[in-house]
Amino acid sequence: MSDIFDVKDRAIAAAKASLGTNWNTVAKSAVPQIEALLQLTWEIEKGKGSFRSGEYESLLATQKSTFVAVLATYEAITEEIAWQALNAAFSVILNGVRKLV
Protein backbone atom coordinates (compact mmCIF):
# COMPACT_ATOMS: atom_id res chain seq x y z
CA MET A 1 0.00 0.00 0.00
CA SER A 2 1.13 3.48 -0.81
CA ASP A 3 1.70 6.14 1.82
CA ILE A 4 1.96 9.91 1.61
CA PHE A 5 5.75 9.76 1.19
CA ASP A 6 5.38 7.41 -1.75
CA VAL A 7 2.86 9.81 -3.31
CA LYS A 8 5.35 12.66 -2.86
CA ASP A 9 8.18 10.66 -4.45
CA ARG A 10 5.99 9.63 -7.39
CA ALA A 11 4.80 13.23 -7.90
CA ILE A 12 8.38 14.49 -7.91
CA ALA A 13 9.34 11.77 -10.39
CA ALA A 14 6.41 12.73 -12.64
CA ALA A 15 7.38 16.41 -12.61
CA LYS A 16 11.02 15.50 -13.20
CA ALA A 17 10.09 13.34 -16.19
CA SER A 18 7.88 16.10 -17.57
CA LEU A 19 10.57 18.74 -17.22
CA GLY A 20 13.40 16.59 -18.57
CA THR A 21 16.70 18.47 -18.62
CA ASN A 22 15.01 21.55 -17.13
CA TRP A 23 14.53 19.66 -13.86
CA ASN A 24 18.02 20.56 -12.64
CA THR A 25 17.22 24.24 -13.14
CA VAL A 26 14.02 24.20 -11.07
CA ALA A 27 14.47 21.32 -8.62
CA LYS A 28 15.20 23.53 -5.60
CA SER A 29 11.91 25.37 -6.15
CA ALA A 30 9.85 22.54 -7.61
CA VAL A 31 10.30 20.08 -4.74
CA PRO A 32 8.95 22.45 -2.05
CA GLN A 33 6.09 23.42 -4.38
CA ILE A 34 5.21 19.75 -4.91
CA GLU A 35 5.36 19.15 -1.15
CA ALA A 36 3.09 22.14 -0.52
CA LEU A 37 0.69 21.07 -3.27
CA LEU A 38 0.54 17.60 -1.74
CA GLN A 39 -0.09 18.91 1.77
CA LEU A 40 -2.76 21.35 0.64
CA THR A 41 -4.43 18.81 -1.62
CA TRP A 42 -4.54 16.43 1.36
CA GLU A 43 -6.24 19.07 3.51
CA ILE A 44 -8.62 20.12 0.73
CA GLU A 45 -9.62 16.52 0.00
CA LYS A 46 -10.18 15.79 3.70
CA GLY A 47 -12.48 18.80 4.04
CA LYS A 48 -14.15 18.87 0.66
CA GLY A 49 -17.48 17.75 2.07
CA SER A 50 -17.70 20.94 4.11
CA PHE A 51 -16.96 23.41 1.31
CA ARG A 52 -19.60 25.57 -0.29
CA SER A 53 -20.25 25.24 -4.01
CA GLY A 54 -17.18 26.19 -6.00
CA GLU A 55 -14.81 26.48 -3.02
CA TYR A 56 -13.20 23.09 -3.61
CA GLU A 57 -12.41 23.88 -7.26
CA SER A 58 -11.26 27.39 -6.39
CA LEU A 59 -8.84 26.19 -3.71
CA LEU A 60 -7.30 23.61 -6.04
CA ALA A 61 -7.06 26.13 -8.88
CA THR A 62 -5.27 28.61 -6.63
CA GLN A 63 -2.71 26.01 -5.58
CA LYS A 64 -2.12 24.94 -9.17
CA SER A 65 -1.64 28.52 -10.31
CA THR A 66 0.89 29.13 -7.54
CA PHE A 67 2.92 26.11 -8.65
CA VAL A 68 2.93 27.31 -12.26
CA ALA A 69 3.82 30.88 -11.27
CA VAL A 70 6.85 29.73 -9.28
CA LEU A 71 8.21 27.52 -12.06
CA ALA A 72 7.52 30.10 -14.76
CA THR A 73 9.84 32.58 -13.01
CA TYR A 74 12.74 30.63 -14.48
CA GLU A 75 13.86 31.86 -17.87
CA ALA A 76 14.08 28.31 -19.24
CA ILE A 77 10.52 27.45 -18.18
CA THR A 78 7.61 28.69 -20.22
CA GLU A 79 4.13 28.76 -18.75
CA GLU A 80 3.22 25.81 -21.00
CA ILE A 81 6.13 23.74 -19.66
CA ALA A 82 5.18 24.69 -16.09
CA TRP A 83 1.56 23.59 -16.67
CA GLN A 84 2.75 20.28 -18.13
CA ALA A 85 4.91 19.65 -15.06
CA LEU A 86 2.03 20.61 -12.79
CA ASN A 87 -0.39 18.30 -14.58
CA ALA A 88 2.06 15.41 -14.34
CA ALA A 89 2.65 15.93 -10.61
CA PHE A 90 -0.93 16.82 -9.73
CA SER A 91 -2.37 13.75 -11.39
CA VAL A 92 -0.20 11.59 -9.15
CA ILE A 93 -0.99 13.71 -6.08
CA LEU A 94 -4.76 13.76 -6.52
CA ASN A 95 -5.04 10.06 -7.30
CA GLY A 96 -2.72 9.17 -4.44
CA VAL A 97 -4.41 11.40 -1.90
CA ARG A 98 -7.87 10.16 -2.84
CA LYS A 99 -6.72 6.59 -2.19
CA LEU A 100 -5.32 7.54 1.21
CA VAL A 101 -8.03 9.86 2.55
mmCIF file of N, CA and C in Angstrom, residues 16-89:
data_model
loop_
_atom_site.group_PDB
_atom_site.id
_atom_site.type_symbol
_atom_site.label_atom_id
_atom_site.label_comp_id
_atom_site.label_asym_id
_atom_site.label_seq_id
_atom_site.Cartn_x
_atom_site.Cartn_y
_atom_site.Cartn_z
ATOM 1 N N LYS A 16 9.660 15.620 -12.665
ATOM 2 C CA LYS A 16 11.022 15.500 -13.202
ATOM 3 C C LYS A 16 10.995 14.948 -14.622
ATOM 4 N N ALA A 17 10.200 13.917 -14.844
ATOM 5 C CA ALA A 17 10.088 13.336 -16.187
ATOM 6 C C ALA A 17 9.494 14.341 -17.162
ATOM 7 N N SER A 18 8.512 15.103 -16.706
ATOM 8 C CA SER A 18 7.881 16.096 -17.567
ATOM 9 C C SER A 18 8.852 17.212 -17.942
ATOM 10 N N LEU A 19 9.661 17.625 -16.986
ATOM 11 C CA LEU A 19 10.574 18.741 -17.217
ATOM 12 C C LEU A 19 11.871 18.336 -17.913
ATOM 13 N N GLY A 20 12.197 17.068 -17.891
ATOM 14 C CA GLY A 20 13.405 16.595 -18.567
ATOM 15 C C GLY A 20 14.648 17.309 -18.063
ATOM 16 N N THR A 21 15.444 17.817 -18.992
ATOM 17 C CA THR A 21 16.703 18.473 -18.621
ATOM 18 C C THR A 21 16.478 19.769 -17.850
ATOM 19 N N ASN A 22 15.305 20.332 -17.907
ATOM 20 C CA ASN A 22 15.010 21.546 -17.133
ATOM 21 C C ASN A 22 14.853 21.266 -15.636
ATOM 22 N N TRP A 23 14.724 19.998 -15.263
ATOM 23 C CA TRP A 23 14.532 19.658 -13.862
ATOM 24 C C TRP A 23 15.658 20.229 -12.991
ATOM 25 N N ASN A 24 16.897 20.081 -13.447
ATOM 26 C CA ASN A 24 18.024 20.561 -12.642
ATOM 27 C C ASN A 24 17.936 22.056 -12.379
ATOM 28 N N THR A 25 17.361 22.798 -13.299
ATOM 29 C CA THR A 25 17.217 24.242 -13.143
ATOM 30 C C THR A 25 16.212 24.585 -12.053
ATOM 31 N N VAL A 26 15.134 23.830 -11.957
ATOM 32 C CA VAL A 26 14.021 24.205 -11.072
ATOM 33 C C VAL A 26 13.859 23.318 -9.852
ATOM 34 N N ALA A 27 14.671 22.303 -9.693
ATOM 35 C CA ALA A 27 14.466 21.316 -8.625
ATOM 36 C C ALA A 27 14.360 21.944 -7.243
ATOM 37 N N LYS A 28 15.212 22.928 -6.944
ATOM 38 C CA LYS A 28 15.196 23.531 -5.599
ATOM 39 C C LYS A 28 13.883 24.263 -5.310
ATOM 40 N N SER A 29 13.213 24.730 -6.336
ATOM 41 C CA SER A 29 11.912 25.375 -6.150
ATOM 42 C C SER A 29 10.764 24.397 -6.353
ATOM 43 N N ALA A 30 10.941 23.463 -7.273
ATOM 44 C CA ALA A 30 9.855 22.539 -7.607
ATOM 45 C C ALA A 30 9.535 21.584 -6.469
ATOM 46 N N VAL A 31 10.552 21.052 -5.814
ATOM 47 C CA VAL A 31 10.298 20.078 -4.743
ATOM 48 C C VAL A 31 9.461 20.691 -3.617
ATOM 49 N N PRO A 32 9.819 21.868 -3.089
ATOM 50 C CA PRO A 32 8.952 22.454 -2.053
ATOM 51 C C PRO A 32 7.545 22.774 -2.560
ATOM 52 N N GLN A 33 7.413 23.152 -3.824
ATOM 53 C CA GLN A 33 6.091 23.419 -4.381
ATOM 54 C C GLN A 33 5.266 22.138 -4.469
ATOM 55 N N ILE A 34 5.908 21.047 -4.843
ATOM 56 C CA ILE A 34 5.209 19.754 -4.906
ATOM 57 C C ILE A 34 4.796 19.324 -3.502
ATOM 58 N N GLU A 35 5.684 19.501 -2.527
ATOM 59 C CA GLU A 35 5.355 19.151 -1.146
ATOM 60 C C GLU A 35 4.179 19.985 -0.640
ATOM 61 N N ALA A 36 4.191 21.270 -0.941
ATOM 62 C CA ALA A 36 3.088 22.145 -0.521
ATOM 63 C C ALA A 36 1.791 21.759 -1.226
ATOM 64 N N LEU A 37 1.880 21.476 -2.505
ATOM 65 C CA LEU A 37 0.695 21.073 -3.266
ATOM 66 C C LEU A 37 0.118 19.768 -2.702
ATOM 67 N N LEU A 38 0.979 18.852 -2.340
ATOM 68 C CA LEU A 38 0.537 17.598 -1.744
ATOM 69 C C LEU A 38 -0.142 17.841 -0.400
ATOM 70 N N GLN A 39 0.484 18.633 0.450
ATOM 71 C CA GLN A 39 -0.089 18.906 1.768
ATOM 72 C C GLN A 39 -1.441 19.611 1.647
ATOM 73 N N LEU A 40 -1.504 20.612 0.789
ATOM 74 C CA LEU A 40 -2.756 21.351 0.640
ATOM 75 C C LEU A 40 -3.841 20.508 -0.030
ATOM 76 N N THR A 41 -3.457 19.699 -0.989
ATOM 77 C CA THR A 41 -4.434 18.806 -1.623
ATOM 78 C C THR A 41 -4.980 17.822 -0.594
ATOM 79 N N TRP A 42 -4.118 17.334 0.276
ATOM 80 C CA TRP A 42 -4.537 16.426 1.356
ATOM 81 C C TRP A 42 -5.597 17.109 2.220
ATOM 82 N N GLU A 43 -5.308 18.335 2.644
ATOM 83 C CA GLU A 43 -6.242 19.067 3.510
ATOM 84 C C GLU A 43 -7.539 19.400 2.772
ATOM 85 N N ILE A 44 -7.431 19.791 1.528
ATOM 86 C CA ILE A 44 -8.619 20.119 0.729
ATOM 87 C C ILE A 44 -9.482 18.885 0.530
ATOM 88 N N GLU A 45 -8.857 17.756 0.209
ATOM 89 C CA GLU A 45 -9.622 16.519 0.000
ATOM 90 C C GLU A 45 -10.288 16.056 1.295
ATOM 91 N N LYS A 46 -9.593 16.192 2.416
ATOM 92 C CA LYS A 46 -10.185 15.794 3.696
ATOM 93 C C LYS A 46 -11.412 16.634 4.026
ATOM 94 N N GLY A 47 -11.386 17.915 3.668
ATOM 95 C CA GLY A 47 -12.478 18.799 4.044
ATOM 96 C C GLY A 47 -13.464 19.118 2.953
ATOM 97 N N LYS A 48 -13.332 18.455 1.808
ATOM 98 C CA LYS A 48 -14.149 18.866 0.665
ATOM 99 C C LYS A 48 -15.649 18.744 0.891
ATOM 100 N N GLY A 49 -16.057 17.885 1.788
ATOM 101 C CA GLY A 49 -17.482 17.753 2.071
ATOM 102 C C GLY A 49 -18.070 18.965 2.775
ATOM 103 N N SER A 50 -17.212 19.787 3.364
ATOM 104 C CA SER A 50 -17.698 20.943 4.114
ATOM 105 C C SER A 50 -17.598 22.256 3.336
ATOM 106 N N PHE A 51 -17.098 22.195 2.109
ATOM 107 C CA PHE A 51 -16.961 23.412 1.305
ATOM 108 C C PHE A 51 -18.275 23.790 0.655
ATOM 109 N N ARG A 52 -18.452 25.089 0.473
ATOM 110 C CA ARG A 52 -19.599 25.574 -0.287
ATOM 111 C C ARG A 52 -19.342 25.348 -1.769
ATOM 112 N N SER A 53 -20.357 25.447 -2.562
ATOM 113 C CA SER A 53 -20.253 25.237 -4.006
ATOM 114 C C SER A 53 -19.143 26.095 -4.599
ATOM 115 N N GLY A 54 -18.248 25.482 -5.316
ATOM 116 C CA GLY A 54 -17.179 26.190 -5.997
ATOM 117 C C GLY A 54 -15.913 26.390 -5.177
ATOM 118 N N GLU A 55 -16.000 26.265 -3.858
ATOM 119 C CA GLU A 55 -14.811 26.481 -3.023
ATOM 120 C C GLU A 55 -13.739 25.432 -3.273
ATOM 121 N N TYR A 56 -14.138 24.190 -3.381
ATOM 122 C CA TYR A 56 -13.196 23.088 -3.609
ATOM 123 C C TYR A 56 -12.383 23.347 -4.880
ATOM 124 N N GLU A 57 -13.077 23.624 -5.982
ATOM 125 C CA GLU A 57 -12.410 23.877 -7.259
ATOM 126 C C GLU A 57 -11.534 25.120 -7.195
ATOM 127 N N SER A 58 -12.013 26.143 -6.517
ATOM 128 C CA SER A 58 -11.264 27.390 -6.388
ATOM 129 C C SER A 58 -9.967 27.193 -5.605
ATOM 130 N N LEU A 59 -10.039 26.449 -4.518
ATOM 131 C CA LEU A 59 -8.842 26.191 -3.714
ATOM 132 C C LEU A 59 -7.798 25.411 -4.514
ATOM 133 N N LEU A 60 -8.241 24.389 -5.222
ATOM 134 C CA LEU A 60 -7.299 23.610 -6.040
ATOM 135 C C LEU A 60 -6.716 24.467 -7.158
ATOM 136 N N ALA A 61 -7.536 25.271 -7.787
ATOM 137 C CA ALA A 61 -7.059 26.126 -8.880
ATOM 138 C C ALA A 61 -6.015 27.122 -8.388
ATOM 139 N N THR A 62 -6.230 27.662 -7.208
ATOM 140 C CA THR A 62 -5.271 28.608 -6.635
ATOM 141 C C THR A 62 -3.927 27.928 -6.391
ATOM 142 N N GLN A 63 -3.954 26.729 -5.852
ATOM 143 C CA GLN A 63 -2.713 26.012 -5.578
ATOM 144 C C GLN A 63 -1.978 25.653 -6.871
ATOM 145 N N LYS A 64 -2.733 25.262 -7.875
ATOM 146 C CA LYS A 64 -2.121 24.937 -9.170
ATOM 147 C C LYS A 64 -1.478 26.175 -9.791
ATOM 148 N N SER A 65 -2.164 27.285 -9.736
ATOM 149 C CA SER A 65 -1.639 28.524 -10.309
ATOM 150 C C SER A 65 -0.363 28.969 -9.602
ATOM 151 N N THR A 66 -0.305 28.773 -8.301
ATOM 152 C CA THR A 66 0.894 29.127 -7.538
ATOM 153 C C THR A 66 2.077 28.292 -7.999
ATOM 154 N N PHE A 67 1.864 27.010 -8.170
ATOM 155 C CA PHE A 67 2.923 26.110 -8.648
ATOM 156 C C PHE A 67 3.451 26.586 -10.000
ATOM 157 N N VAL A 68 2.543 26.859 -10.919
ATOM 158 C CA VAL A 68 2.932 27.308 -12.259
ATOM 159 C C VAL A 68 3.667 28.644 -12.193
ATOM 160 N N ALA A 69 3.185 29.568 -11.381
ATOM 161 C CA ALA A 69 3.819 30.881 -11.269
ATOM 162 C C ALA A 69 5.255 30.772 -10.775
ATOM 163 N N VAL A 70 5.490 29.900 -9.814
ATOM 164 C CA VAL A 70 6.847 29.730 -9.283
ATOM 165 C C VAL A 70 7.768 29.167 -10.352
ATOM 166 N N LEU A 71 7.349 28.117 -11.031
ATOM 167 C CA LEU A 71 8.210 27.520 -12.060
ATOM 168 C C LEU A 71 8.435 28.461 -13.232
ATOM 169 N N ALA A 72 7.423 29.216 -13.595
ATOM 170 C CA ALA A 72 7.524 30.102 -14.758
ATOM 171 C C ALA A 72 8.435 31.304 -14.503
ATOM 172 N N THR A 73 8.898 31.492 -13.263
ATOM 173 C CA THR A 73 9.843 32.584 -13.009
ATOM 174 C C THR A 73 11.224 32.271 -13.583
ATOM 175 N N TYR A 74 11.463 31.023 -13.884
ATOM 176 C CA TYR A 74 12.744 30.635 -14.480
ATOM 177 C C TYR A 74 12.713 30.920 -15.973
ATOM 178 N N GLU A 75 13.786 31.485 -16.458
ATOM 179 C CA GLU A 75 13.862 31.858 -17.869
ATOM 180 C C GLU A 75 13.658 30.652 -18.793
ATOM 181 N N ALA A 76 14.153 29.506 -18.402
ATOM 182 C CA ALA A 76 14.077 28.310 -19.244
ATOM 183 C C ALA A 76 12.692 27.659 -19.245
ATOM 184 N N ILE A 77 11.822 28.102 -18.344
ATOM 185 C CA ILE A 77 10.518 27.449 -18.183
ATOM 186 C C ILE A 77 9.402 28.365 -18.677
ATOM 187 N N THR A 78 8.765 27.951 -19.744
ATOM 188 C CA THR A 78 7.608 28.694 -20.222
ATOM 189 C C THR A 78 6.394 28.311 -19.375
ATOM 190 N N GLU A 79 5.352 29.081 -19.482
ATOM 191 C CA GLU A 79 4.130 28.755 -18.751
ATOM 192 C C GLU A 79 3.588 27.396 -19.198
ATOM 193 N N GLU A 80 3.693 27.104 -20.483
ATOM 194 C CA GLU A 80 3.222 25.811 -20.997
ATOM 195 C C GLU A 80 3.997 24.650 -20.372
ATOM 196 N N ILE A 81 5.308 24.790 -20.277
ATOM 197 C CA ILE A 81 6.130 23.743 -19.658
ATOM 198 C C ILE A 81 5.773 23.601 -18.190
ATOM 199 N N ALA A 82 5.558 24.721 -17.508
ATOM 200 C CA ALA A 82 5.180 24.687 -16.092
ATOM 201 C C ALA A 82 3.842 23.981 -15.895
ATOM 202 N N TRP A 83 2.867 24.259 -16.763
ATOM 203 C CA TRP A 83 1.563 23.586 -16.666
ATOM 204 C C TRP A 83 1.697 22.095 -16.930
ATOM 205 N N GLN A 84 2.548 21.711 -17.856
ATOM 206 C CA GLN A 84 2.754 20.280 -18.130
ATOM 207 C C GLN A 84 3.339 19.577 -16.908
ATOM 208 N N ALA A 85 4.317 20.225 -16.270
ATOM 209 C CA ALA A 85 4.906 19.650 -15.056
ATOM 210 C C ALA A 85 3.875 19.569 -13.941
ATOM 211 N N LEU A 86 3.086 20.617 -13.800
ATOM 212 C CA LEU A 86 2.030 20.614 -12.792
ATOM 213 C C LEU A 86 1.057 19.472 -13.045
ATOM 214 N N ASN A 87 0.586 19.349 -14.268
ATOM 215 C CA ASN A 87 -0.390 18.303 -14.579
ATOM 216 C C ASN A 87 0.160 16.914 -14.299
ATOM 217 N N ALA A 88 1.438 16.706 -14.608
ATOM 218 C CA ALA A 88 2.058 15.408 -14.336
ATOM 219 C C ALA A 88 2.091 15.131 -12.841
ATOM 220 N N ALA A 89 2.552 16.113 -12.058
ATOM 221 C CA ALA A 89 2.649 15.932 -10.608
ATOM 222 C C ALA A 89 1.275 15.872 -9.958
#
